[in-house]
Coordinates of C-alpha atoms in Angstrom, one line a residue:
X39 CA 0.0 0.0 0.0
X40 CA 1.5 3.4 -0.9
X41 CA 1.9 6.0 1.7
X42 CA -0.7 8.7 2.3
X43 CA 1.7 11.3 0.8
X44 CA 2.1 9.3 -2.4
X45 CA -1.6 8.9 -2.9
X46 CA -2.3 12.5 -2.2
X47 CA 0.4 13.5 -4.6
X48 CA -1.2 11.2 -7.2
X49 CA -4.4 13.2 -6.9
X50 CA -2.6 16.4 -7.5
X51 CA -5.5 18.6 -8.5
X52 CA -7.6 17.8 -5.5
X53 CA -4.8 17.2 -2.9
X54 CA -4.9 20.8 -1.5
X55 CA -8.6 20.4 -0.9
X56 CA -8.5 17.0 0.7
X57 CA -7.0 18.1 4.0
X58 CA -10.4 18.7 5.4
X59 CA -11.5 18.1 9.0
X60 CA -13.6 19.6 11.7
X61 CA -17.2 19.9 12.4
X62 CA -20.3 19.7 10.2
X63 CA -20.5 22.8 8.0
X64 CA -17.2 24.6 8.8
X65 CA -15.5 23.5 5.6
X66 CA -18.5 23.8 3.2
X67 CA -16.6 26.2 0.9
X68 CA -13.8 23.7 0.4
X69 CA -16.3 20.9 -0.2
X70 CA -18.3 23.0 -2.6
X71 CA -15.1 23.7 -4.5
X72 CA -14.5 19.9 -4.7
X73 CA -18.0 19.4 -6.1
X74 CA -17.6 22.2 -8.6
X75 CA -14.7 20.4 -10.2
X76 CA -16.5 17.0 -10.5
X77 CA -17.9 15.8 -13.7
X78 CA -21.6 14.9 -13.9
X79 CA -20.6 11.2 -14.1
X80 CA -18.5 11.5 -10.9
X81 CA -21.4 13.3 -9.2
X82 CA -23.8 10.5 -10.1
X83 CA -21.3 7.9 -8.8
X84 CA -20.9 9.6 -5.5
X85 CA -24.6 8.9 -4.7
X86 CA -24.3 5.1 -4.9
X87 CA -23.3 2.6 -2.2
X88 CA -22.8 -0.7 -3.9
X89 CA -22.0 -4.3 -3.1
X90 CA -19.0 -6.0 -4.7
X91 CA -17.8 -9.6 -4.4
X92 CA -14.4 -10.6 -3.1
X93 CA -12.0 -10.4 -0.2
X94 CA -9.6 -8.2 -2.2
X95 CA -10.1 -4.9 -4.1
X96 CA -7.9 -6.1 -7.0
X97 CA -7.4 -9.9 -6.8
X98 CA -10.6 -11.6 -5.7
X99 CA -11.2 -15.4 -6.1
X100 CA -12.3 -16.5 -9.6
X101 CA -15.8 -17.3 -8.3
X102 CA -16.1 -13.7 -7.1
X103 CA -14.8 -12.3 -10.3
X104 CA -17.5 -14.3 -12.1
X105 CA -20.2 -13.0 -9.7
X106 CA -19.0 -9.4 -10.3
X107 CA -19.0 -9.8 -14.0
X108 CA -22.5 -11.3 -13.9
X109 CA -24.1 -8.7 -11.6
X110 CA -22.0 -5.5 -12.1
X111 CA -20.2 -6.0 -15.3
X112 CA -16.7 -5.5 -13.7
X113 CA -14.2 -7.9 -12.4
X114 CA -13.2 -6.2 -9.1
X115 CA -14.0 -3.5 -6.7
X116 CA -11.2 -1.4 -8.2
X117 CA -12.8 -1.7 -11.7
X118 CA -16.2 -0.8 -10.3
X119 CA -14.7 2.3 -8.7
X120 CA -12.9 3.3 -12.0
X121 CA -16.1 2.8 -14.1
X122 CA -18.8 4.2 -11.8
X123 CA -16.8 6.3 -9.3
X124 CA -19.1 5.1 -6.4
X125 CA -19.0 7.0 -3.2
X126 CA -19.7 4.0 -1.0
X127 CA -19.3 0.3 -0.8
X128 CA -21.2 -2.1 1.5
X129 CA -19.6 -5.2 2.9
X130 CA -21.5 -8.5 3.2
X131 CA -20.5 -11.9 4.5
X132 CA -22.1 -13.6 1.6
X133 CA -20.2 -11.4 -0.8
X134 CA -17.0 -12.8 0.8
X135 CA -15.9 -9.4 2.0
X136 CA -15.5 -10.3 5.7
X137 CA -13.2 -13.3 6.2
X138 CA -11.2 -11.9 9.1
X139 CA -10.3 -8.5 10.5
X140 CA -6.9 -8.2 8.8
X141 CA -8.3 -9.2 5.4
X142 CA -11.1 -6.7 5.8
X143 CA -8.5 -4.0 6.6
X144 CA -6.6 -4.9 3.5
X145 CA -9.8 -4.8 1.4
X146 CA -10.7 -1.4 2.8
X147 CA -7.2 0.0 2.0
X148 CA -7.4 -1.4 -1.5
X149 CA -10.8 0.2 -2.0
X150 CA -9.5 3.6 -0.8
X151 CA -6.3 3.4 -2.9
X152 CA -8.4 2.5 -6.0
X153 CA -10.6 5.5 -5.5
X154 CA -7.9 8.0 -4.5
X155 CA -5.8 7.2 -7.6
X156 CA -8.7 8.3 -9.9
X157 CA -8.7 11.8 -11.2
X158 CA -10.2 14.0 -8.5
X159 CA -10.3 10.9 -6.4
X160 CA -12.3 10.9 -3.2
X161 CA -12.2 8.5 -0.2
X162 CA -14.9 5.9 -0.2
X163 CA -17.4 5.6 2.7
X164 CA -17.4 1.9 3.5
X165 CA -20.5 0.5 5.3
X166 CA -22.0 -2.6 6.7
X167 CA -24.9 -4.0 8.8
X168 CA -23.3 -4.7 12.1
X169 CA -26.4 -4.6 14.3
X170 CA -25.1 -7.4 16.5
X171 CA -27.4 -10.2 17.6
X172 CA -29.1 -11.8 14.6
X173 CA -27.7 -9.4 11.9
X174 CA -23.9 -9.3 12.0
X175 CA -21.5 -9.1 9.0
X176 CA -18.2 -9.2 10.8
X177 CA -17.8 -12.3 12.9
X178 CA -15.2 -13.7 15.3
X179 CA -12.5 -12.9 16.2
X180 CA -14.2 -9.5 16.3
X181 CA -16.3 -8.8 19.4
X182 CA -19.9 -9.9 19.1
X183 CA -22.5 -8.3 21.3
X184 CA -26.1 -9.2 22.2
X185 CA -28.6 -7.7 19.7
X186 CA -31.0 -4.9 20.3
X187 CA -33.9 -6.7 22.0
X188 CA -31.4 -8.3 24.4
X189 CA -30.0 -4.8 25.2
X190 CA -33.6 -3.8 25.7
X191 CA -34.0 -6.6 28.3
X192 CA -30.9 -5.3 30.0
X193 CA -32.3 -1.8 29.8
X194 CA -29.0 -0.1 30.5
X195 CA -28.1 3.0 28.4
X196 CA -24.6 2.7 29.7
X197 CA -24.3 -0.8 28.3
X198 CA -25.8 0.4 25.0
X199 CA -23.2 3.1 24.8
X200 CA -20.4 0.7 25.7
X201 CA -21.6 -1.6 22.9
X202 CA -21.5 1.2 20.4
X203 CA -18.1 2.4 21.6
X204 CA -16.4 -0.9 21.4
X205 CA -18.1 -2.1 18.2
X206 CA -17.4 1.4 16.7
X207 CA -13.7 1.2 17.6
X208 CA -13.4 -2.3 16.0
X209 CA -15.2 -1.2 12.8
X210 CA -13.0 1.9 12.5
X211 CA -9.9 -0.3 12.9
X212 CA -10.9 -2.4 9.8
X213 CA -11.9 0.6 7.7
X214 CA -15.8 0.4 8.0
X215 CA -16.9 3.9 8.8
X216 CA -20.7 3.8 8.4
X217 CA -22.8 1.3 10.3
X218 CA -26.4 0.6 9.5
X219 CA -27.3 0.5 13.1
X220 CA -29.1 1.0 15.5
X221 CA -32.6 -0.2 14.6
X222 CA -34.9 2.6 15.8
X223 CA -38.1 0.7 15.0
X224 CA -40.5 0.1 17.9
X225 CA -41.5 -3.6 17.6
X226 CA -45.2 -3.7 18.7
X227 CA -46.1 -6.6 16.4
X228 CA -45.1 -10.1 17.6
X229 CA -45.7 -11.4 14.1
X230 CA -43.2 -9.0 12.6
X231 CA -41.0 -11.2 10.4
X232 CA -38.2 -8.8 9.6
X233 CA -37.6 -6.6 12.7
X234 CA -38.5 -8.6 15.8
X235 CA -35.5 -9.0 18.1
X236 CA -33.6 -6.4 16.0
X237 CA -35.7 -3.8 17.8
X238 CA -34.9 -2.7 21.4
X239 CA -38.5 -3.3 22.3
X240 CA -42.1 -2.1 22.4
X241 CA -41.8 0.9 24.7
X242 CA -41.0 4.0 22.5
X243 CA -39.3 5.9 25.3
X244 CA -37.1 3.0 26.3
X245 CA -36.2 2.4 22.7
X246 CA -35.4 6.1 22.3
X247 CA -33.0 6.1 25.2
X248 CA -31.1 3.0 24.0
X249 CA -31.0 4.3 20.4
X250 CA -29.5 7.6 21.5
X251 CA -27.0 5.9 23.8
X252 CA -25.8 3.5 21.0
X253 CA -25.5 6.4 18.6
X254 CA -23.3 8.3 21.1
X255 CA -21.1 5.2 21.4
X256 CA -20.7 4.6 17.7
X257 CA -20.1 8.1 16.7
X258 CA -17.8 8.8 19.6
X259 CA -15.6 6.0 18.2
X260 CA -15.5 7.5 14.7
X261 CA -18.3 5.5 13.0
X262 CA -21.4 7.1 11.4
X263 CA -24.4 5.5 13.0
X264 CA -27.6 5.0 11.1
X265 CA -31.1 5.1 12.6
X266 CA -33.4 2.8 10.7
X267 CA -36.0 2.2 9.2
X268 CA -37.7 5.6 8.9
X269 CA -40.6 6.3 9.4
X270 CA -40.9 3.1 11.4
X271 CA -41.0 -0.6 10.5
X272 CA -42.0 -2.1 13.9
X273 CA -45.7 -2.9 13.2
X274 CA -45.5 -5.0 10.0
X275 CA -46.5 -8.6 9.4
X276 CA -44.8 -8.5 5.9
X277 CA -41.0 -8.6 5.3
X278 CA -40.1 -5.7 2.9
X279 CA -37.4 -7.9 1.4
X280 CA -40.1 -10.0 -0.2
X281 CA -43.3 -7.9 -0.1
X282 CA -44.7 -4.4 0.4
X283 CA -45.8 -3.8 4.0
X284 CA -48.5 -1.3 4.9
X285 CA -48.4 0.5 8.2
X286 CA -51.9 1.4 9.4
X287 CA -51.0 3.7 12.3
X288 CA -52.7 7.1 12.5
X289 CA -50.6 10.2 12.3
X290 CA -51.2 10.7 16.1
X291 CA -50.0 7.2 16.9
X292 CA -46.9 7.6 14.7
X293 CA -46.0 10.7 16.7
X294 CA -46.4 8.9 20.0
X295 CA -44.8 5.6 18.9
X296 CA -42.7 5.4 15.8
X297 CA -41.4 8.9 15.7
X298 CA -40.0 8.9 19.3
X299 CA -36.7 7.0 18.7
X300 CA -36.0 8.9 15.5
X301 CA -36.4 12.2 17.3
X302 CA -34.0 10.9 19.9
X303 CA -31.5 9.8 17.3
X304 CA -31.7 13.2 15.6
X305 CA -31.2 15.0 19.0
X306 CA -28.2 12.8 19.6
X307 CA -26.6 14.0 16.3
X308 CA -27.2 10.9 14.2
X309 CA -25.1 10.9 11.1
X310 CA -27.4 9.0 8.8
X311 CA -31.0 7.8 8.6
X312 CA -32.1 4.8 6.6
X313 CA -35.5 4.7 4.9
X314 CA -38.1 2.0 5.0
X315 CA -39.7 0.3 2.0
X316 CA -43.2 0.5 3.5
X317 CA -46.4 2.2 2.7
X318 CA -47.6 4.6 5.4
X319 CA -50.9 6.1 4.3
X320 CA -51.3 8.4 7.3
X321 CA -48.1 10.1 6.3
X322 CA -48.4 9.9 2.5
X323 CA -51.6 8.5 0.8
X324 CA -50.0 8.2 -2.7
X325 CA -49.3 4.5 -2.3
X326 CA -45.5 5.1 -2.7
X327 CA -43.0 3.5 -0.3
X328 CA -41.5 5.8 2.2
X329 CA -38.2 5.5 0.4
X330 CA -39.8 7.3 -2.6
X331 CA -42.0 9.7 -0.6
X332 CA -41.3 13.4 -0.8
X333 CA -43.9 14.1 1.9
X334 CA -42.2 11.6 4.3
X335 CA -38.5 12.3 3.6
X336 CA -38.5 16.0 2.8
X337 CA -41.7 17.1 4.4
X338 CA -41.5 15.2 7.7
X339 CA -37.9 14.0 8.2
X340 CA -36.2 17.1 6.9
X341 CA -38.9 19.7 7.5
X342 CA -40.7 18.7 10.7
X343 CA -37.9 16.8 12.4
X344 CA -35.3 19.2 11.2
X345 CA -32.8 16.5 10.1
X346 CA -30.1 17.7 7.7
X347 CA -27.8 14.7 7.7
X348 CA -27.4 11.9 5.2
X349 CA -30.5 9.9 4.2
X350 CA -29.7 6.4 2.8
X351 CA -32.2 4.1 1.3
X352 CA -32.6 0.5 2.5
X353 CA -31.3 -1.9 -0.2
X354 CA -32.9 -1.1 -3.6
X355 CA -32.9 -4.8 -4.4
X356 CA -35.7 -5.4 -1.9
X357 CA -39.1 -6.2 -3.2
X358 CA -40.8 -3.5 -1.1
X359 CA -39.3 -0.7 -3.2
X360 CA -39.6 -2.5 -6.6
X361 CA -43.3 -3.4 -6.4
X362 CA -44.6 -0.2 -7.9
X363 CA -41.8 1.1 -10.2
X364 CA -39.0 -0.3 -12.3
X365 CA -35.4 -0.4 -11.3
X366 CA -34.6 2.5 -13.6
X367 CA -37.2 4.8 -11.9
X368 CA -36.6 3.9 -8.3
X369 CA -33.2 5.7 -7.8
X370 CA -34.5 8.8 -9.6
X371 CA -37.7 8.9 -7.5
X372 CA -35.7 8.4 -4.3
X373 CA -33.5 11.4 -5.1
X374 CA -36.6 13.5 -5.9
X375 CA -38.0 12.4 -2.5
X376 CA -35.0 13.6 -0.6
X377 CA -32.6 10.7 -0.4
X378 CA -28.8 11.2 -0.5
X379 CA -27.3 7.7 -0.8
X380 CA -28.7 5.0 -3.1
X381 CA -27.9 1.6 -1.5
X382 CA -27.2 -1.6 -3.4
X383 CA -29.4 -1.4 -6.5
X384 CA -30.0 -4.7 -8.3
X385 CA -28.2 -3.4 -11.4
X386 CA -25.7 -0.6 -10.8
X387 CA -25.5 0.1 -14.5
X388 CA -29.3 0.5 -14.9
X389 CA -29.6 2.7 -11.8
X390 CA -26.5 4.8 -12.5
X391 CA -27.5 5.5 -16.1
X392 CA -31.0 6.3 -15.0
X393 CA -29.8 9.0 -12.7
X394 CA -27.4 10.4 -15.3
X395 CA -30.2 10.5 -17.9
X396 CA -32.6 12.1 -15.5
X397 CA -30.2 15.0 -15.1
X398 CA -29.4 15.2 -18.8
X399 CA -33.2 15.3 -19.5
X400 CA -33.9 17.9 -16.9
X401 CA -36.0 15.7 -14.5
X402 CA -33.3 16.1 -11.9
X403 CA -31.1 19.2 -11.7
X404 CA -27.4 19.1 -11.1
X405 CA -28.0 21.4 -8.1
X406 CA -30.1 18.7 -6.6
X407 CA -27.3 16.2 -6.9
X408 CA -24.9 18.7 -5.4
X409 CA -27.1 19.0 -2.3
X410 CA -26.8 15.3 -1.6
X411 CA -23.1 15.2 -2.5
X412 CA -22.4 18.0 0.0
X413 CA -24.1 16.1 2.8
X414 CA -22.1 12.9 1.9
X415 CA -18.8 14.9 1.7
X416 CA -19.6 16.6 5.0
X417 CA -19.9 13.2 6.6
X418 CA -16.7 12.0 5.0
X419 CA -14.9 15.1 6.3
X420 CA -16.4 14.7 9.8
X421 CA -15.0 11.1 9.8
X422 CA -11.6 12.5 8.8
X423 CA -11.6 10.2 5.7
X424 CA -9.8 12.9 3.6
X425 CA -6.9 13.0 6.1
X426 CA -6.8 9.3 7.2
X427 CA -8.3 7.1 4.6
X428 CA -6.2 4.1 5.5
X429 CA -6.1 1.7 8.4
X430 CA -3.1 -0.4 9.8
X431 CA -2.6 -4.0 10.8
X432 CA -1.2 -2.7 14.1
X433 CA -4.5 -1.0 14.7
X434 CA -6.4 -4.2 14.0
X435 CA -4.3 -6.2 16.4
X436 CA -4.6 -3.6 19.1
X437 CA -8.3 -3.1 18.8
X438 CA -10.3 -6.0 17.4
X439 CA -11.5 -8.8 19.7
X440 CA -9.2 -7.8 22.6
X441 CA -9.7 -9.6 25.9
X442 CA -11.1 -6.4 27.4
X443 CA -13.7 -6.1 24.6
X444 CA -14.7 -9.7 24.8
X445 CA -15.0 -9.5 28.6
X446 CA -17.3 -6.5 28.3
X447 CA -19.5 -8.3 25.8
X448 CA -19.8 -11.3 28.3
X449 CA -20.7 -8.9 31.2
X450 CA -23.4 -7.2 29.1
X451 CA -24.8 -10.5 27.9
X452 CA -25.2 -11.7 31.5
X453 CA -27.5 -8.8 32.2
X454 CA -29.7 -9.6 29.2
X455 CA -30.7 -13.2 29.9
X456 CA -34.4 -13.3 31.0
X457 CA -36.0 -15.9 33.2
X458 CA -39.6 -16.3 32.3
X459 CA -40.7 -19.6 34.0
X460 CA -39.1 -21.4 37.0
X461 CA -41.6 -23.8 38.5
X462 CA -40.4 -25.3 41.8
X463 CA -37.1 -23.4 41.5
X464 CA -35.8 -25.9 39.0
X465 CA -33.2 -23.3 38.1
X466 CA -30.3 -23.0 38.7
X467 CA -29.7 -26.7 38.0
X468 CA -27.8 -28.6 40.7
X469 CA -24.6 -30.2 39.4
X470 CA -25.0 -33.0 41.9
X471 CA -28.6 -34.0 41.1
X472 CA -28.6 -33.0 37.4
X473 CA -25.1 -33.6 36.3
X474 CA -25.8 -35.4 33.1
X475 CA -27.5 -33.0 30.6
X476 CA -28.9 -33.5 27.1
X477 CA -29.0 -30.3 25.0
X478 CA -31.3 -30.5 22.0
X479 CA -33.0 -28.1 19.7
X480 CA -32.8 -25.8 16.7
X481 CA -29.4 -25.0 15.2
X482 CA -29.9 -22.0 12.9
X483 CA -26.8 -20.8 11.0
X484 CA -24.7 -18.2 12.8
X485 CA -25.7 -14.6 11.9
X486 CA -22.0 -13.9 11.3
X487 CA -21.1 -17.3 9.9
X488 CA -18.5 -17.7 12.7
X489 CA -20.3 -19.0 15.8
X490 CA -22.4 -21.9 16.9
X491 CA -24.1 -24.3 16.4
X492 CA -26.3 -23.3 19.4
X493 CA -26.7 -26.8 20.8
X494 CA -23.0 -27.4 20.7
X495 CA -22.2 -24.0 22.3
X496 CA -24.6 -24.6 25.1
X497 CA -23.4 -28.1 25.7
X498 CA -19.7 -27.0 25.8
X499 CA -20.4 -24.1 28.1
X500 CA -22.4 -26.3 30.5
X501 CA -19.7 -28.9 30.5
X502 CA -17.1 -26.2 31.3
X503 CA -19.3 -25.2 34.3
X504 CA -19.2 -28.7 35.8
X505 CA -22.0 -30.6 34.0
X506 CA -21.6 -33.5 31.5
X507 CA -23.6 -32.2 28.6
X508 CA -24.3 -33.9 25.2
X509 CA -25.5 -32.0 22.2
X510 CA -28.1 -33.3 19.8
X511 CA -29.3 -31.0 17.0
X512 CA -33.0 -31.6 16.2
X513 CA -33.5 -28.7 13.8
X514 CA -36.4 -26.2 13.5
X515 CA -38.8 -28.9 12.1
X516 CA -37.8 -32.2 13.8
X517 CA -39.2 -35.3 12.2
X518 CA -40.9 -38.1 14.2
X519 CA -37.7 -40.1 13.9
X520 CA -35.6 -37.2 15.2
X521 CA -38.0 -36.7 18.1
X522 CA -37.8 -40.4 19.0
X523 CA -34.0 -40.2 19.0
X524 CA -34.2 -37.2 21.3
X525 CA -36.6 -38.9 23.6
X526 CA -34.4 -42.0 23.8
X527 CA -31.4 -39.8 24.6
X528 CA -33.4 -37.9 27.3
X529 CA -34.1 -41.0 29.1
X530 CA -30.4 -41.4 29.8
X531 CA -30.0 -37.8 31.1
X532 CA -30.8 -36.1 34.4
X533 CA -32.3 -33.1 32.7
X534 CA -32.8 -31.7 29.2
X535 CA -32.1 -28.2 27.8
X536 CA -34.1 -27.6 24.6
X537 CA -33.5 -24.6 22.3
X538 CA -36.6 -23.2 20.5
X539 CA -36.4 -21.0 17.4
X540 CA -39.7 -19.2 16.3
X541 CA -41.4 -22.3 17.7
X542 CA -43.1 -24.6 15.2
X543 CA -45.7 -27.4 15.7
X544 CA -42.9 -29.9 15.3
X545 CA -40.8 -28.2 17.9
X546 CA -43.8 -28.2 20.3
X547 CA -44.2 -31.9 19.7
X548 CA -40.5 -32.4 20.6
X549 CA -40.9 -30.4 23.8
X550 CA -44.1 -32.2 24.8
X551 CA -42.5 -35.7 24.3
X552 CA -39.4 -34.7 26.2
X553 CA -41.7 -33.6 29.1
X554 CA -43.5 -37.0 28.9
X555 CA -40.2 -38.7 29.8
X556 CA -40.5 -37.2 33.3
X557 CA -37.1 -35.6 33.0
X558 CA -36.8 -31.9 34.0
X559 CA -36.9 -29.7 30.8
X560 CA -35.4 -26.3 30.5
X561 CA -36.5 -24.4 27.4
X562 CA -34.3 -21.7 26.0
X563 CA -36.0 -19.4 23.4
X564 CA -32.9 -18.6 21.3
X565 CA -34.7 -15.9 19.1
X566 CA -38.2 -14.7 19.9
X567 CA -39.3 -14.5 23.6
X568 CA -42.8 -15.1 22.3
X569 CA -42.0 -18.9 22.1
X570 CA -42.8 -19.2 25.8
X571 CA -46.5 -18.7 25.2
X572 CA -46.5 -22.0 23.2
X573 CA -44.9 -23.9 26.0
X574 CA -47.3 -23.8 28.9
X575 CA -46.1 -27.1 30.5
X576 CA -42.3 -26.4 30.7
X577 CA -41.1 -26.0 34.2
X578 CA -38.3 -23.5 33.2
X579 CA -37.9 -21.1 30.3
X580 CA -35.2 -18.6 29.5
X581 CA -35.1 -16.0 26.7
X582 CA -31.7 -15.1 25.0
X583 CA -33.0 -13.0 22.0
X584 CA -30.3 -14.4 19.8
X585 CA -28.2 -17.5 19.3
X586 CA -24.7 -16.1 18.9
X587 CA -22.1 -17.6 21.4
X588 CA -22.0 -14.6 23.7
X589 CA -25.8 -14.9 24.5
X590 CA -25.7 -18.7 24.8
X591 CA -22.7 -18.7 27.1
X592 CA -24.5 -16.2 29.3
X593 CA -27.6 -18.4 29.4
X594 CA -25.5 -21.4 30.3
X595 CA -24.0 -19.4 33.3
X596 CA -27.6 -18.6 34.4
X597 CA -28.7 -22.2 34.1
X598 CA -25.7 -23.3 36.1
X599 CA -26.2 -20.5 38.8
X600 CA -22.9 -18.9 38.0
X601 CA -24.8 -15.7 37.0
X602 CA -28.2 -14.4 38.1
X603 CA -30.9 -13.7 35.6
X604 CA -31.3 -9.9 35.3
X605 CA -33.2 -9.4 32.1
X606 CA -36.7 -8.0 31.9
X607 CA -39.0 -8.4 28.9
X608 CA -38.8 -5.4 26.6
X609 CA -41.9 -6.6 24.7
X610 CA -45.2 -8.1 26.0
X611 CA -45.8 -11.8 25.4
X612 CA -49.5 -12.5 24.5
X613 CA -51.3 -15.7 25.3
X614 CA -51.2 -18.3 22.6
X615 CA -54.9 -19.1 23.0
X616 CA -56.0 -15.5 23.3
X617 CA -53.6 -13.0 21.7
X618 CA -55.7 -10.1 23.1
X619 CA -54.5 -11.0 26.6
X620 CA -51.0 -10.5 27.9
X621 CA -49.3 -13.5 29.4
X622 CA -46.1 -11.6 30.5
X623 CA -46.0 -7.8 30.4
X624 CA -43.2 -5.5 29.5
X625 CA -40.8 -5.5 32.5
X626 CA -41.5 -9.1 33.5
X627 CA -38.6 -11.3 34.5
X628 CA -37.9 -13.6 37.4
X629 CA -34.9 -13.6 39.7
X630 CA -33.2 -16.4 41.7
X631 CA -34.6 -16.0 45.3
X632 CA -32.5 -16.8 48.2

């Protein structure tokens, strides 16, 4: 990698203007000067944040070259930057961007070098979805924290801020400077298939406090936080990846519920806000998704809420934004609505050319593009990307997954585990009377691709705590044969720990047949706490809100009595037989009595 001096010298025309730092609008004259020298094509590129396959900016694996050629028409990230001059790149695990922290740092440096070597080259704003919990792109050995609903069960703003600070420091060290987190949606719909445990909870004031705390942590560590999904995705029964959800809240309810955490994020100085691909008739009755809604983005977000930071779309490849308009119209309409960054269009070529043509035809003005580019460059300047575009391996080693960071994650996780049922004080389990344990249940793939499987993690953690635990994966839909295998194994154990995941009829059958053995059964809801309503006969039930190792190890310590359960439900759990009635209210959670 060339030195910073070499790269800046290579961008001779712009070098004098690149030494920009300081607060929000102090350097606008320099930024406007940069914008004035950009070609129209460069301006269009600056608005896009695009995926690219591969672990390297210049030498990805052949399979990733093939994927890039098929989807983007280029071989590498460096070629994409040269052709489209994109202002941002998003990392995904499935795009093979995030193998390990040192590789990610090299990829980030390669991307920055490729961009800065272009005429009038600008640093790239590299982003990812590092929400923690069930959405996490950078895995071990980076520090993995409990997700938002678990933090909601903890309820500590200090812990939320610590999470943001440590996660932000680690992202900064690997060159990721925009994180699409925290989720500011208030999850009031147990059937929500896309938000759920990604939300801090159902109480808008509690969510608002935790959102603001996490924002402060991230941005204090040099990462742009992103409140999502505006104007609020918490009350949907449709996943906007695959459909077009409609929010039926009144304007008054939106003010009291959905808007509260976004107002808190804006008050906390949030750097970016992500739009939702949802219809919200009370805010805009046109039938357009919020991502394409001028009344919602310009009228409410910018006008009424006074937000002047970066607005980024949710992925433009999602069905919710593609239902009504074609892929050539979506980016143009998003810009007309008030968006600044266009995230991950299905075809960059189609989207990029559509925006270019819209300016050439007069549908969009170049001045409108300049508005968004100024906001984007302000953010890059605030993050000091013009001065320090590169990261170092020494910084990765000193920062990512350090013992102190991992210990902090473990301490926070212990405060999230929620005890919902404990008949006859079955928990904590006694190692003398329940030494031999069988751990069964669902084994969903790790959110980051680097942890799990859950049954194995729980069994190993319980064995380390003095039990003899055996793992048996039964899956999310166990067959009769698998259930019979689990029942046979349970008869050889002193107690059974069963992990449930969005509980299905087959999982219920498994639990019922395990109970019929007469062995004590401890259920662990490893995703949604709502599972407990489907398990009326279990003598003990814990909620972990996610299945990454940090949460599961904390649950094992609670089961073993090495940690006390401190978590309190951040959402209500309704009765299974009568959803109008609450079985466990917000704030419910048992403790170990003395």
